[in-house]
């Protein structure tokens, strides 16, 4: 009879030779504290902790996680400075769970990049790209000082983000952190964002393409509001459907709700979008702005119906305005571009100019 410790060693050797990952509680759990160990740990471990690493300049922290893996993030994860497009972080995987431990943050060191020019000026890296599927969850994630767009949910399916904090408030002064969108969603479906705080200088959320997207409990400040921006792709892949924004707060922002379609891209549609229980304060330009005339990054005043908007239901909106040039409700629809919108319980206070509804007036609302 061999002593027990020899048997255990033998079993461990046998497991590593046979490469069985399924029953190996020893090999399957890893903690990584330096960047050069990340790639091998990500490919071999199903329970992974990454603590306080620095990602070298010009590299993407690529977390192509094993199916069903859980990743815990600890400490502060930092990134070397380089002017490039990024992203600084890419997460892929099916059925994965990514959790930030107490005190965890990704620090993008945005102030080094900010020049107030956003997409122009210095080339700035996007921060995190999420391409997960299969019921993946990201909990308690803090992003500090995004150099450029913060979170890109792109080609993702069945993914939930809970309890995020995106803080780019250091870029507020003179809008230095221009184009620091909070959550950008494109080519994705079945996405939930539940409870998040975004302090930035562009859209809090911008949906470009996707379906079945449910956003609740957001608190946004300093930016451009809860947005759809549809039509930039050439071709017909500019479709947004089944989107709900509910129980959100928008403070000190240019817009509360902003839906815009691009006249210089392709075709598509916006269908079945609901905004309900949206509380706004300190809105400087528009409480609700729906415009079908965007081209080359600005309003042209010439709406087109290449992206018709059908079913845009807005209810329970309260807003206070700031300054005196806010237009509470601005609608610019092309002929045949807007149909079946129902709006109710929309109220605003403060100084403002008169509403402007051109081309369409929603049912239940008098402009
Ligand atoms: C949108 O929701 C409707 C009603 O629930 C559903 O029938 C439809 O398939 C959904 N659209 C997409 C693209 O998932």
Coordinates of C-alpha atoms and ligand atoms in Angstrom, one line a residue:
X1 CA 0.0 0.0 0.0
X2 CA 1.5 3.4 -1.0
X3 CA 1.3 6.3 1.4
X4 CA -1.5 8.7 0.8
X5 CA 0.6 11.6 -0.3
X6 CA 2.3 9.5 -3.0
X7 CA -1.2 8.5 -4.3
X8 CA -2.3 12.1 -4.4
X9 CA 0.8 13.1 -6.3
X10 CA 0.3 10.3 -8.7
X11 CA -3.3 11.3 -9.2
X12 CA -2.2 14.9 -9.9
X13 CA 0.4 13.7 -12.4
X14 CA -2.1 11.5 -14.1
X15 CA -4.5 14.4 -14.3
X16 CA -2.0 16.7 -15.8
X17 CA -0.8 14.1 -18.3
X18 CA -4.4 13.3 -19.4
X19 CA -5.2 17.0 -19.4
X20 CA -8.5 16.5 -17.8
X21 CA -9.8 20.0 -16.9
X22 CA -13.2 18.9 -15.6
X23 CA -12.4 17.4 -12.2
X24 CA -9.3 19.2 -11.4
X25 CA -10.1 21.6 -8.6
X26 CA -6.4 22.1 -8.1
X27 CA -5.4 23.3 -11.6
X28 CA -8.6 25.0 -12.4
X29 CA -8.4 28.0 -10.1
X30 CA -5.8 30.6 -10.6
X31 CA -4.7 34.0 -9.4
X32 CA -2.8 36.3 -11.7
X33 CA -0.8 39.3 -10.5
X34 CA 1.2 40.1 -13.6
X35 CA 0.2 40.8 -17.1
X36 CA 2.5 38.1 -18.7
X37 CA 0.6 35.4 -16.9
X38 CA -2.9 36.5 -18.1
X39 CA -3.0 34.6 -21.4
X40 CA -2.2 31.2 -20.1
X41 CA -4.4 31.6 -17.1
X42 CA -7.4 32.7 -19.2
X43 CA -7.0 29.7 -21.5
X44 CA -6.7 27.1 -18.7
X45 CA -8.6 28.3 -15.6
X46 CA -12.3 28.3 -15.0
X47 CA -12.0 30.3 -11.8
X48 CA -9.7 33.1 -12.3
X49 CA -8.7 36.1 -10.2
X50 CA -6.8 39.0 -11.7
X51 CA -5.3 41.4 -9.2
X52 CA -3.8 44.8 -9.8
X53 CA -1.9 44.3 -13.0
X54 CA -0.6 46.9 -15.4
X55 CA -1.3 46.2 -19.1
X56 CA 1.6 47.3 -21.3
X57 CA 1.1 50.3 -23.7
X58 CA -0.6 49.4 -27.0
X59 CA -1.8 46.0 -25.9
X60 CA -5.4 44.8 -25.3
X61 CA -6.1 42.9 -22.1
X62 CA -7.8 40.0 -23.9
X63 CA -10.0 37.9 -21.7
X64 CA -11.2 35.2 -24.0
X65 CA -12.7 33.2 -21.1
X66 CA -13.5 29.5 -21.0
X67 CA -17.2 28.7 -21.3
X68 CA -18.8 29.0 -17.9
X69 CA -15.7 30.6 -16.3
X70 CA -15.9 33.0 -13.5
X71 CA -13.4 35.9 -13.3
X72 CA -12.9 38.1 -10.2
X73 CA -11.2 41.4 -10.6
X74 CA -9.3 42.9 -7.7
X75 CA -7.3 46.1 -7.0
X76 CA -6.7 48.6 -9.7
X77 CA -5.9 47.5 -13.3
X78 CA -3.9 50.1 -15.2
X79 CA -2.8 50.6 -18.8
X80 CA 0.4 52.0 -20.3
X81 CA 0.0 55.2 -22.4
X82 CA -0.2 54.9 -26.2
X83 CA -2.1 56.8 -28.8
X84 CA -4.0 54.0 -30.6
X85 CA -7.5 52.8 -31.1
X86 CA -7.6 50.1 -28.5
X87 CA -9.7 48.6 -27.0
X88 CA -7.8 48.4 -23.8
X89 CA -9.9 45.5 -22.6
X90 CA -11.8 42.8 -24.7
X91 CA -14.0 40.2 -23.0
X92 CA -15.3 37.2 -24.8
X93 CA -16.9 34.0 -23.7
X94 CA -20.2 32.2 -23.2
X95 CA -21.9 31.8 -19.8
X96 CA -19.2 33.8 -18.1
X97 CA -19.4 35.7 -14.8
X98 CA -17.1 38.7 -14.3
X99 CA -17.2 40.3 -10.8
X100 CA -15.4 43.3 -9.4
X101 CA -14.3 42.8 -5.8
X102 CA -14.8 45.6 -3.4
X103 CA -12.5 48.5 -4.3
X104 CA -11.8 47.2 -7.8
X105 CA -11.4 49.6 -10.8
X106 CA -10.1 49.8 -14.3
X107 CA -8.2 53.1 -14.5
X108 CA -7.9 54.4 -18.1
X109 CA -5.8 57.4 -17.1
X110 CA -8.0 59.5 -19.5
X111 CA -6.5 62.9 -18.6
X112 CA -3.4 62.0 -20.5
X113 CA -5.4 61.7 -23.7
X114 CA -8.1 64.3 -23.3
X115 CA -7.7 67.2 -25.6
X116 CA -11.3 68.3 -25.8
X117 CA -11.5 66.9 -29.4
X118 CA -12.8 63.5 -28.8
X119 CA -13.0 61.5 -32.0
X120 CA -10.6 64.0 -33.6
X121 CA -7.3 65.2 -32.2
X122 CA -5.1 62.6 -30.7
X123 CA -6.0 58.9 -31.4
X124 CA -7.5 57.6 -28.2
X125 CA -8.2 54.0 -27.2
X126 CA -11.7 52.7 -26.6
X127 CA -11.8 51.3 -23.1
X128 CA -13.7 48.0 -22.8
X129 CA -15.4 45.9 -25.5
X130 CA -17.8 43.2 -24.5
X131 CA -18.6 40.3 -26.8
X132 CA -20.1 37.7 -24.5
X133 CA -23.0 35.4 -25.0
X134 CA -25.1 32.6 -23.4
X135 CA -26.3 34.3 -20.2
X136 CA -23.1 36.1 -19.2
X137 CA -23.0 38.5 -16.3
X138 CA -20.8 41.4 -15.3
X139 CA -21.2 42.7 -11.8
X140 CA -19.8 45.6 -9.8
X141 CA -17.4 46.9 -12.4
X142 CA -15.9 50.4 -12.0
X143 CA -14.4 52.3 -14.9
X144 CA -12.4 55.4 -14.1
X145 CA -11.4 58.1 -16.6
X146 CA -12.1 56.4 -20.0
X147 CA -9.7 57.9 -22.6
X148 CA -12.5 57.7 -25.3
X149 CA -15.8 55.7 -25.5
X150 CA -16.1 53.7 -22.3
X151 CA -18.1 50.5 -22.9
X152 CA -18.7 49.0 -26.3
X153 CA -21.2 46.1 -26.3
X154 CA -20.6 44.8 -29.7
X155 CA -21.7 41.4 -31.2
X156 CA -22.9 40.3 -27.8
X157 CA -26.0 38.2 -27.0
X158 CA -27.7 37.3 -23.6
X159 CA -25.5 39.5 -21.5
X160 CA -26.3 41.4 -18.3
X161 CA -24.4 44.2 -16.7
X162 CA -25.2 45.0 -13.1
X163 CA -24.1 47.7 -10.8
X164 CA -21.5 49.5 -12.9
X165 CA -19.9 52.8 -12.1
X166 CA -18.4 54.7 -15.0
X167 CA -16.8 57.9 -13.7
X168 CA -15.3 60.3 -16.2
X169 CA -16.3 63.4 -14.2
X170 CA -12.7 64.6 -14.2
X171 CA -13.2 65.4 -17.9
X172 CA -16.2 67.7 -17.2
X173 CA -14.3 70.9 -17.2
X174 CA -14.5 72.5 -20.7
X175 CA -15.8 69.0 -21.9
X176 CA -12.2 67.9 -22.1
X177 CA -13.3 64.2 -22.1
X178 CA -15.3 64.7 -25.3
X179 CA -16.9 61.5 -26.8
X180 CA -16.6 59.5 -23.7
X181 CA -19.9 57.7 -24.3
X182 CA -21.0 55.5 -21.4
X183 CA -22.5 52.4 -23.0
X184 CA -22.5 52.0 -26.8
X185 CA -24.5 49.0 -28.0
X186 CA -24.2 47.7 -31.5
X187 CA -25.0 44.4 -33.3
X188 CA -26.2 42.9 -30.0
X189 CA -29.3 41.3 -28.7
X190 CA -30.8 40.3 -25.3
X191 CA -28.8 42.9 -23.4
X192 CA -29.7 44.1 -19.9
X193 CA -28.1 46.9 -18.1
X194 CA -29.3 47.1 -14.5
X195 CA -28.2 49.8 -12.1
X196 CA -25.3 51.9 -13.3
X197 CA -23.9 55.4 -12.7
X198 CA -22.4 57.3 -15.6
X199 CA -20.6 60.6 -15.3
X200 CA -19.3 61.6 -18.7
X201 CA -19.3 64.1 -21.6
X202 CA -21.3 62.3 -24.3
X203 CA -24.2 59.9 -24.5
X204 CA -24.9 58.0 -21.3
X205 CA -26.2 55.2 -23.5
X206 CA -26.1 55.1 -27.3
X207 CA -27.8 52.2 -29.2
X208 CA -26.7 51.9 -32.8
X209 CA -28.0 48.4 -33.7
X210 CA -29.7 45.7 -31.7
X211 CA -32.8 44.2 -30.3
X212 CA -34.3 43.2 -27.0
X213 CA -32.3 45.6 -24.9
X214 CA -33.5 46.5 -21.4
X215 CA -32.0 49.3 -19.4
X216 CA -33.1 50.2 -15.9
X217 CA -31.9 52.1 -13.0
X218 CA -29.3 54.3 -14.7
X219 CA -28.1 57.6 -13.2
X220 CA -26.4 59.7 -15.8
X221 CA -24.8 63.1 -15.4
X222 CA -22.8 65.6 -17.4
X223 CA -23.4 64.1 -20.8
X224 CA -25.9 63.9 -23.6
X225 CA -28.6 61.6 -22.4
X226 CA -30.3 58.3 -23.2
X227 CA -29.8 58.0 -27.0
X228 CA -30.5 56.0 -30.1
X229 CA -28.2 56.9 -33.0
X230 CA -29.2 54.8 -36.0
X231 CA -28.2 54.7 -39.7
X232 CA -24.5 55.1 -39.8
X233 CA -23.8 51.7 -41.4
X234 CA -24.0 51.6 -45.1
X235 CA -26.4 48.8 -46.3
X236 CA -29.6 47.8 -44.5
X237 CA -28.2 46.7 -41.1
X238 CA -29.4 49.7 -39.2
X239 CA -32.2 48.1 -37.1
X240 CA -33.1 48.8 -33.5
X241 CA -36.1 47.0 -32.0
X242 CA -37.6 46.2 -28.6
X243 CA -35.7 48.6 -26.4
X244 CA -36.8 49.7 -23.0
X245 CA -35.3 52.4 -20.8
X246 CA -37.0 52.5 -17.4
X247 CA -36.5 54.1 -14.0
X248 CA -33.5 56.3 -15.1
X249 CA -32.3 59.7 -13.9
X250 CA -30.5 62.2 -16.1
X251 CA -28.8 65.2 -14.5
X252 CA -26.9 68.2 -15.7
X253 CA -27.0 67.0 -19.3
X254 CA -27.5 68.4 -22.8
X255 CA -30.4 66.1 -23.5
X256 CA -32.6 63.8 -21.6
X257 CA -33.9 61.5 -24.4
X258 CA -32.3 61.8 -27.8
X259 CA -33.3 59.7 -30.8
X260 CA -31.5 60.5 -34.0
X261 CA -31.3 58.9 -37.4
X262 CA -28.6 59.5 -40.0
X263 CA -29.6 60.5 -43.5
X264 CA -26.2 59.9 -45.0
X265 CA -25.8 56.1 -44.2
X266 CA -27.9 53.1 -45.1
X267 CA -31.5 51.9 -44.4
X268 CA -33.2 50.2 -41.5
X269 CA -35.7 51.0 -38.8
X270 CA -36.4 51.8 -35.2
X271 CA -39.3 49.8 -33.8
X272 CA -40.9 49.4 -30.4
X273 CA -38.9 51.6 -28.1
X274 CA -40.2 52.5 -24.6
X275 CA -38.9 55.2 -22.3
X276 CA -40.8 55.3 -19.0
X277 CA -40.2 56.9 -15.6
X278 CA -37.3 59.1 -16.6
X279 CA -36.4 61.9 -14.1
X280 CA -34.3 64.7 -15.4
X281 CA -32.8 67.8 -14.0
X282 CA -30.5 70.5 -15.3
X283 CA -31.3 69.8 -19.0
X284 CA -29.7 72.5 -21.2
X285 CA -30.9 71.8 -24.8
X286 CA -33.7 69.2 -25.2
X287 CA -35.7 67.2 -22.7
X288 CA -36.8 65.0 -25.6
X289 CA -35.3 65.3 -29.1
X290 CA -36.2 63.0 -32.0
X291 CA -34.6 64.1 -35.2
X292 CA -34.4 62.3 -38.6
X293 CA -31.9 64.7 -40.1
X294 CA -28.5 63.9 -38.9
X295 CA -25.6 63.8 -41.4
X296 CA -21.8 64.2 -41.0
X297 CA -22.1 64.6 -37.3
X298 CA -24.7 67.4 -37.2
X299 CA -28.3 68.4 -37.7
X300 CA -29.0 69.4 -41.3
X301 CA -32.7 70.4 -41.0
X302 CA -33.4 68.1 -43.9
X303 CA -35.1 64.9 -42.6
X304 CA -35.2 61.6 -44.5
X305 CA -37.2 58.5 -43.9
X306 CA -34.4 56.0 -44.5
X307 CA -34.8 54.8 -40.9
X308 CA -38.5 55.0 -40.1
X309 CA -39.4 55.2 -36.4
X310 CA -42.4 53.1 -35.5
X311 CA -43.7 52.8 -31.9
X312 CA -41.8 55.3 -29.7
X313 CA -43.7 55.3 -26.4
X314 CA -42.6 57.8 -23.8
X315 CA -44.3 58.2 -20.4
X316 CA -43.7 59.5 -17.0
X317 CA -41.1 62.1 -17.7
X318 CA -40.3 64.9 -15.3
X319 CA -37.6 67.5 -16.1
X320 CA -36.2 70.8 -15.0
X321 CA -34.3 72.9 -17.5
X322 CA -31.2 75.0 -17.0
X323 CA -30.3 78.2 -18.9
X324 CA -33.0 79.7 -21.1
X325 CA -32.4 78.1 -24.5
X326 CA -33.8 74.6 -23.7
X327 CA -36.5 73.4 -26.1
X328 CA -38.3 70.8 -24.1
X329 CA -39.7 68.8 -27.0
X330 CA -38.2 68.9 -30.4
X331 CA -39.5 66.5 -33.2
X332 CA -38.3 66.6 -36.8
X333 CA -39.8 63.8 -38.8
X334 CA -39.5 63.1 -42.6
X335 CA -42.7 62.5 -44.5
X336 CA -43.7 58.9 -43.6
X337 CA -40.8 58.7 -41.2
X338 CA -42.7 58.5 -37.9
X339 CA -45.8 56.5 -36.8
X340 CA -47.6 55.0 -33.8
X341 CA -46.0 56.9 -31.0
X342 CA -47.8 57.3 -27.7
X343 CA -46.6 59.8 -25.2
X344 CA -48.1 60.6 -21.8
X345 CA -47.3 62.4 -18.5
X346 CA -44.5 64.5 -19.8
X347 CA -43.8 67.6 -17.6
X348 CA -41.0 70.1 -17.4
X349 CA -40.3 73.3 -15.4
X350 CA -37.8 76.1 -15.5
X351 CA -37.0 78.5 -18.3
X352 CA -37.4 77.2 -21.8
X353 CA -38.4 78.1 -25.4
X354 CA -41.5 76.7 -27.2
X355 CA -41.7 73.2 -28.4
X356 CA -41.2 72.4 -32.1
X357 CA -42.9 69.4 -33.6
X358 CA -42.4 69.2 -37.4
X359 CA -43.7 66.4 -39.5
X360 CA -45.3 64.4 -36.7
X361 CA -47.0 64.8 -33.3
X362 CA -47.3 61.8 -31.0
X363 CA -50.7 60.6 -29.8
X364 CA -51.5 61.8 -26.3
X365 CA -49.2 64.8 -26.6
X366 CA -49.9 68.4 -27.7
X367 CA -46.8 70.1 -28.8
Ligands
LIG1 C1 -39.7 42.1 -30.3 O1 -40.7 41.8 -29.4 C2 -41.8 41.1 -30.0 C3 -42.9 41.0 -29.0 O2 -42.4 40.5 -27.8 C4 -41.4 39.8 -30.6 O3 -42.4 39.2 -31.2 C5 -40.2 40.1 -31.6 O4 -39.7 38.8 -32.1 C6 -39.1 40.9 -31.0 N1 -38.2 41.3 -32.0 C7 -36.9 40.8 -32.0 C8 -36.1 41.3 -33.2 O5 -36.5 40.1 -31.2

